[in-house]
């Protein structure tokens, strides 16, 4: 038999780097800057942040009220010396429950513990009888973190208020939209079915409205209000564009619009410029929106093309992207005026289509921020047309093709633009 004393059980309170950091922070607290009443109110309000539950909040308030008000003055020491049995009696819980809650408060950085050799809690006094130190429950960490915790409470209250307002407005907009859809008679059945499908897609995206974030609810409310305007056949709102942004190209000289598709817009090397017709070999086919205008080999495995060298992508004009992606307006996005604006819409488009952050980061790393934004916009348009069942998988396939130089976003943009123009004429 082995020696039973080979691996003795550790004796003492469990210590972690975080707990050690909290103890050091407590020692740096400026006592006298916060009153006991302020700490008690803070302890009651911390439940709305999710840091602690109601029972832990009750215990924390009891600890704060146990210390005299003078202990929170400049010369005081807010250290509690009550035993777990006494605290359990005061809050109506068992001593074991109090011990576990104190450990949770220690881990959350709301109290710190200074133990004696026999785990007894007692003060250390000077010659005048004033407490200068002690072994017990130290409340100085609350003083050091008061502003931080108070800001968390204010932020939680503001988020709750904004979420409640967004929820009420969303429910009202959904009720109005459904009523308008049921009563309108001036639109064709096909148009009504299309709007109804988009409304249900928005509702499915929101899910349980009471649990949805306020930003998503505001976006869904804007879409529902836009659907009502479509049902009522109201004129479209004029989009004011600044006069200084007439050119969407990378270079303008002497007031003359000179378009180029330079894949390196921040370099002056003329050897890297490409003509405006680059990567538009199938322009006629793209104009008729044939299958050849799109990424026809997205389903192929990347192992089939590993030997091919990556080629730089052609840069299309931003106005062509906006014209090719009417889904931006359909889902209530503000039409981008620059490539930076389009890049800022990427996270919202990914949330709307269900594209994961990993797929988005892979696309940005492989294609660059601008080309990745165009690829995600193309995915959004095809998702809106119900041509893509898995937007995340579709974007990953486009990323793999970009790595082998077989992705031609320009063809997709011109094909989608041609299809949108034909539908507008019909």
GROMACS .gro file of C-alpha atoms in nm, residues 31-307:
model
  277
   31UNK     CA    1  -1.161   5.532   0.241
   32UNK     CA    2  -1.391   5.828   0.295
   33UNK     CA    3  -1.485   5.889  -0.069
   34UNK     CA    4  -1.803   5.675  -0.047
   35UNK     CA    5  -2.055   5.660   0.236
   36UNK     CA    6  -2.216   5.351   0.382
   37UNK     CA    7  -2.556   5.454   0.244
   38UNK     CA    8  -2.421   5.474  -0.109
   39UNK     CA    9  -2.272   5.126  -0.081
   40UNK     CA   10  -2.598   4.984   0.057
   41UNK     CA   11  -2.797   5.128  -0.235
   42UNK     CA   12  -2.538   4.993  -0.477
   43UNK     CA   13  -2.559   4.645  -0.325
   44UNK     CA   14  -2.937   4.645  -0.367
   45UNK     CA   15  -2.914   4.754  -0.731
   46UNK     CA   16  -2.642   4.510  -0.838
   47UNK     CA   17  -2.901   4.237  -0.895
   48UNK     CA   18  -3.009   4.404  -1.220
   49UNK     CA   19  -2.660   4.355  -1.365
   50UNK     CA   20  -2.660   3.978  -1.310
   51UNK     CA   21  -2.342   3.989  -1.099
   52UNK     CA   22  -2.525   3.847  -0.797
   53UNK     CA   23  -2.869   3.716  -0.708
   54UNK     CA   24  -3.121   3.847  -0.455
   55UNK     CA   25  -2.996   3.633  -0.165
   56UNK     CA   26  -2.635   3.735  -0.221
   57UNK     CA   27  -2.748   4.097  -0.242
   58UNK     CA   28  -2.927   4.057   0.092
   59UNK     CA   29  -2.609   3.919   0.249
   60UNK     CA   30  -2.400   4.202   0.103
   61UNK     CA   31  -2.638   4.467   0.237
   62UNK     CA   32  -2.628   4.299   0.579
   63UNK     CA   33  -2.250   4.310   0.577
   64UNK     CA   34  -2.247   4.678   0.482
   65UNK     CA   35  -2.499   4.771   0.752
   66UNK     CA   36  -2.305   4.571   1.013
   67UNK     CA   37  -2.008   4.807   0.991
   68UNK     CA   38  -2.063   5.141   1.170
   69UNK     CA   39  -2.089   5.454   0.959
   70UNK     CA   40  -1.759   5.582   1.103
   71UNK     CA   41  -1.582   5.280   0.953
   72UNK     CA   42  -1.627   5.434   0.609
   73UNK     CA   43  -1.465   5.763   0.710
   74UNK     CA   44  -1.102   5.841   0.628
   75UNK     CA   45  -0.969   5.695   0.952
   76UNK     CA   46  -1.203   5.393   0.955
   77UNK     CA   47  -1.162   5.027   0.867
   78UNK     CA   48  -1.475   4.868   0.712
   79UNK     CA   49  -1.397   4.510   0.818
   80UNK     CA   50  -1.669   4.271   0.941
   81UNK     CA   51  -1.593   4.023   1.218
   82UNK     CA   52  -1.926   3.839   1.247
   83UNK     CA   53  -1.920   3.461   1.218
   84UNK     CA   54  -2.101   3.265   0.949
   85UNK     CA   55  -2.348   3.139   1.211
   86UNK     CA   56  -2.445   3.491   1.311
   87UNK     CA   57  -2.480   3.605   0.949
   88UNK     CA   58  -2.687   3.295   0.872
   89UNK     CA   59  -2.923   3.380   1.159
   90UNK     CA   60  -2.966   3.737   1.036
   91UNK     CA   61  -3.049   3.650   0.675
   92UNK     CA   62  -3.238   3.328   0.745
   93UNK     CA   63  -3.001   3.085   0.571
   94UNK     CA   64  -2.771   2.806   0.687
   95UNK     CA   65  -2.408   2.863   0.782
   96UNK     CA   66  -2.295   2.647   0.490
   97UNK     CA   67  -2.501   2.857   0.251
   98UNK     CA   68  -2.345   3.175   0.391
   99UNK     CA   69  -1.996   3.029   0.344
  100UNK     CA   70  -2.069   2.949  -0.021
  101UNK     CA   71  -2.219   3.293  -0.083
  102UNK     CA   72  -1.916   3.464   0.071
  103UNK     CA   73  -1.696   3.266  -0.167
  104UNK     CA   74  -1.914   3.382  -0.459
  105UNK     CA   75  -1.890   3.744  -0.344
  106UNK     CA   76  -1.512   3.704  -0.318
  107UNK     CA   77  -1.494   3.568  -0.675
  108UNK     CA   78  -1.712   3.855  -0.799
  109UNK     CA   79  -1.485   4.114  -0.639
  110UNK     CA   80  -1.748   4.248  -0.398
  111UNK     CA   81  -1.572   4.147  -0.075
  112UNK     CA   82  -1.226   4.020   0.018
  113UNK     CA   83  -1.138   3.778   0.295
  114UNK     CA   84  -0.846   3.793   0.537
  115UNK     CA   85  -0.826   3.467   0.734
  116UNK     CA   86  -0.650   3.394   1.060
  117UNK     CA   87  -0.472   3.072   1.143
  118UNK     CA   88  -0.781   2.919   1.304
  119UNK     CA   89  -1.034   3.097   1.074
  120UNK     CA   90  -1.155   3.315   1.361
  121UNK     CA   91  -1.251   3.674   1.281
  122UNK     CA   92  -1.119   3.941   1.514
  123UNK     CA   93  -0.995   4.304   1.500
  124UNK     CA   94  -0.644   4.430   1.565
  125UNK     CA   95  -0.650   4.752   1.771
  126UNK     CA   96  -0.388   5.012   1.854
  127UNK     CA   97  -0.313   5.162   2.191
  128UNK     CA   98  -0.610   5.400   2.166
  129UNK     CA   99  -0.852   5.116   2.096
  130UNK     CA  100  -0.904   5.204   1.728
  131UNK     CA  101  -0.915   4.922   1.475
  132UNK     CA  102  -0.612   4.934   1.250
  133UNK     CA  103  -0.639   4.590   1.094
  134UNK     CA  104  -0.814   4.259   1.143
  135UNK     CA  105  -0.901   3.917   1.012
  136UNK     CA  106  -1.249   3.914   0.865
  137UNK     CA  107  -1.460   4.027   0.572
  138UNK     CA  108  -1.306   4.337   0.415
  139UNK     CA  109  -1.548   4.579   0.243
  140UNK     CA  110  -1.282   4.815   0.103
  141UNK     CA  111  -1.305   4.649  -0.240
  142UNK     CA  112  -1.654   4.799  -0.279
  143UNK     CA  113  -1.511   5.147  -0.218
  144UNK     CA  114  -1.237   5.092  -0.476
  145UNK     CA  115  -1.484   4.962  -0.738
  146UNK     CA  116  -1.778   5.189  -0.657
  147UNK     CA  117  -1.764   5.399  -0.974
  148UNK     CA  118  -1.717   5.093  -1.195
  149UNK     CA  119  -2.008   4.903  -1.039
  150UNK     CA  120  -2.232   5.210  -1.033
  151UNK     CA  121  -2.167   5.258  -1.405
  152UNK     CA  122  -2.267   4.895  -1.466
  153UNK     CA  123  -2.595   4.954  -1.284
  154UNK     CA  124  -2.668   5.268  -1.486
  155UNK     CA  125  -2.585   5.090  -1.810
  156UNK     CA  126  -2.810   4.795  -1.723
  157UNK     CA  127  -3.098   5.031  -1.646
  158UNK     CA  128  -3.049   5.223  -1.969
  159UNK     CA  129  -3.038   4.900  -2.171
  160UNK     CA  130  -3.353   4.775  -2.001
  161UNK     CA  131  -3.534   5.102  -2.074
  162UNK     CA  132  -3.421   5.098  -2.438
  163UNK     CA  133  -3.518   4.732  -2.476
  164UNK     CA  134  -3.865   4.796  -2.333
  165UNK     CA  135  -3.923   5.091  -2.567
  166UNK     CA  136  -3.794   4.894  -2.868
  167UNK     CA  137  -4.012   4.596  -2.777
  168UNK     CA  138  -4.328   4.808  -2.753
  169UNK     CA  139  -4.258   4.978  -3.084
  170UNK     CA  140  -4.177   4.648  -3.258
  171UNK     CA  141  -4.499   4.485  -3.143
  172UNK     CA  142  -4.699   4.786  -3.255
  173UNK     CA  143  -4.528   4.794  -3.596
  174UNK     CA  144  -4.587   4.420  -3.642
  175UNK     CA  145  -4.957   4.458  -3.560
  176UNK     CA  146  -4.993   4.748  -3.804
  177UNK     CA  147  -4.803   4.563  -4.078
  178UNK     CA  148  -5.018   4.251  -4.047
  179UNK     CA  149  -5.336   4.456  -4.050
  180UNK     CA  150  -5.220   4.644  -4.360
  181UNK     CA  151  -5.129   4.317  -4.531
  182UNK     CA  152  -5.474   4.172  -4.459
  183UNK     CA  153  -5.670   4.477  -4.576
  184UNK     CA  154  -5.481   4.613  -4.878
  185UNK     CA  155  -5.641   4.533  -5.213
  186UNK     CA  156  -5.448   4.749  -5.459
  187UNK     CA  157  -5.152   4.513  -5.499
  188UNK     CA  158  -5.132   4.187  -5.690
  189UNK     CA  159  -5.127   3.853  -5.516
  190UNK     CA  160  -4.765   3.801  -5.618
  191UNK     CA  161  -4.656   4.131  -5.461
  192UNK     CA  162  -4.853   4.059  -5.145
  193UNK     CA  163  -4.701   3.713  -5.117
  194UNK     CA  164  -4.351   3.852  -5.157
  195UNK     CA  165  -4.402   4.117  -4.889
  196UNK     CA  166  -4.563   3.859  -4.662
  197UNK     CA  167  -4.265   3.630  -4.706
  198UNK     CA  168  -4.024   3.908  -4.616
  199UNK     CA  169  -4.229   4.001  -4.311
  200UNK     CA  170  -4.227   3.644  -4.187
  201UNK     CA  171  -3.853   3.627  -4.244
  202UNK     CA  172  -3.806   3.935  -4.025
  203UNK     CA  173  -4.030   3.784  -3.756
  204UNK     CA  174  -3.835   3.458  -3.769
  205UNK     CA  175  -3.507   3.649  -3.741
  206UNK     CA  176  -3.629   3.832  -3.429
  207UNK     CA  177  -3.759   3.511  -3.268
  208UNK     CA  178  -3.892   3.568  -2.918
  209UNK     CA  179  -3.929   3.945  -2.914
  210UNK     CA  180  -3.900   3.974  -2.536
  211UNK     CA  181  -3.553   3.815  -2.549
  212UNK     CA  182  -3.423   3.991  -2.861
  213UNK     CA  183  -3.164   4.272  -2.828
  214UNK     CA  184  -3.292   4.628  -2.865
  215UNK     CA  185  -3.076   4.695  -3.174
  216UNK     CA  186  -3.231   4.403  -3.360
  217UNK     CA  187  -3.580   4.514  -3.259
  218UNK     CA  188  -3.518   4.865  -3.389
  219UNK     CA  189  -3.391   4.729  -3.720
  220UNK     CA  190  -3.694   4.497  -3.748
  221UNK     CA  191  -3.929   4.785  -3.664
  222UNK     CA  192  -3.778   4.997  -3.942
  223UNK     CA  193  -3.827   4.711  -4.188
  224UNK     CA  194  -4.190   4.658  -4.085
  225UNK     CA  195  -4.264   5.029  -4.121
  226UNK     CA  196  -4.104   5.019  -4.465
  227UNK     CA  197  -4.326   4.722  -4.558
  228UNK     CA  198  -4.632   4.924  -4.456
  229UNK     CA  199  -4.520   5.207  -4.684
  230UNK     CA  200  -4.488   4.959  -4.970
  231UNK     CA  201  -4.833   4.817  -4.899
  232UNK     CA  202  -4.983   5.164  -4.891
  233UNK     CA  203  -4.794   5.249  -5.213
  234UNK     CA  204  -4.647   5.563  -5.062
  235UNK     CA  205  -4.380   5.747  -5.266
  236UNK     CA  206  -4.026   5.655  -5.182
  237UNK     CA  207  -3.834   5.887  -4.958
  238UNK     CA  208  -3.582   6.104  -5.143
  239UNK     CA  209  -3.225   6.011  -5.067
  240UNK     CA  210  -3.010   6.319  -5.035
  241UNK     CA  211  -2.662   6.262  -5.174
  242UNK     CA  212  -2.393   6.524  -5.129
  243UNK     CA  213  -2.284   6.694  -5.448
  244UNK     CA  214  -1.919   6.636  -5.371
  245UNK     CA  215  -1.953   6.258  -5.407
  246UNK     CA  216  -2.034   6.238  -5.778
  247UNK     CA  217  -1.735   6.016  -5.848
  248UNK     CA  218  -1.712   5.661  -5.721
  249UNK     CA  219  -1.371   5.589  -5.868
  250UNK     CA  220  -1.032   5.590  -5.708
  251UNK     CA  221  -0.878   5.868  -5.918
  252UNK     CA  222  -1.024   6.197  -6.048
  253UNK     CA  223  -0.800   6.439  -6.233
  254UNK     CA  224  -0.884   6.797  -6.345
  255UNK     CA  225  -1.254   6.740  -6.276
  256UNK     CA  226  -1.275   6.467  -6.541
  257UNK     CA  227  -1.416   6.130  -6.433
  258UNK     CA  228  -1.148   5.869  -6.505
  259UNK     CA  229  -1.251   5.522  -6.404
  260UNK     CA  230  -1.001   5.250  -6.331
  261UNK     CA  231  -1.015   4.924  -6.147
  262UNK     CA  232  -0.686   4.937  -5.966
  263UNK     CA  233  -0.680   4.655  -5.708
  264UNK     CA  234  -0.419   4.857  -5.514
  265UNK     CA  235  -0.593   5.198  -5.479
  266UNK     CA  236  -0.337   5.336  -5.235
  267UNK     CA  237  -0.033   5.267  -5.456
  268UNK     CA  238   0.077   5.488  -5.745
  269UNK     CA  239   0.233   5.218  -5.960
  270UNK     CA  240   0.076   5.237  -6.307
  271UNK     CA  241   0.181   4.880  -6.369
  272UNK     CA  242  -0.087   4.760  -6.125
  273UNK     CA  243  -0.374   4.946  -6.299
  274UNK     CA  244  -0.631   4.753  -6.495
  275UNK     CA  245  -0.880   4.873  -6.749
  276UNK     CA  246  -1.244   4.931  -6.663
  277UNK     CA  247  -1.339   4.621  -6.865
  278UNK     CA  248  -1.113   4.389  -6.666
  279UNK     CA  249  -1.273   4.065  -6.541
  280UNK     CA  250  -1.579   4.131  -6.761
  281UNK     CA  251  -1.515   3.865  -7.020
  282UNK     CA  252  -1.876   3.743  -7.013
  283UNK     CA  253  -2.044   4.082  -7.003
  284UNK     CA  254  -2.313   3.989  -7.257
  285UNK     CA  255  -2.399   3.676  -7.063
  286UNK     CA  256  -2.402   3.875  -6.741
  287UNK     CA  257  -2.641   4.126  -6.896
  288UNK     CA  258  -2.891   3.851  -6.957
  289UNK     CA  259  -2.839   3.716  -6.604
  290UNK     CA  260  -2.740   3.373  -6.728
  291UNK     CA  261  -2.596   3.107  -6.504
  292UNK     CA  262  -2.254   3.168  -6.651
  293UNK     CA  263  -2.241   3.512  -6.492
  294UNK     CA  264  -2.216   3.370  -6.142
  295UNK     CA  265  -1.982   3.149  -5.945
  296UNK     CA  266  -2.083   2.826  -6.113
  297UNK     CA  267  -1.820   2.613  -5.943
  298UNK     CA  268  -1.876   2.714  -5.582
  299UNK     CA  269  -1.955   2.356  -5.496
  300UNK     CA  270  -1.618   2.225  -5.609
  301UNK     CA  271  -1.368   2.120  -5.350
  302UNK     CA  272  -1.065   2.339  -5.304
  303UNK     CA  273  -0.845   2.035  -5.350
  304UNK     CA  274  -0.928   2.036  -5.722
  305UNK     CA  275  -0.771   2.375  -5.778
  306UNK     CA  276  -0.484   2.382  -5.534
  307UNK     CA  277  -0.234   2.407  -5.813
   0.00000   0.00000   0.00000
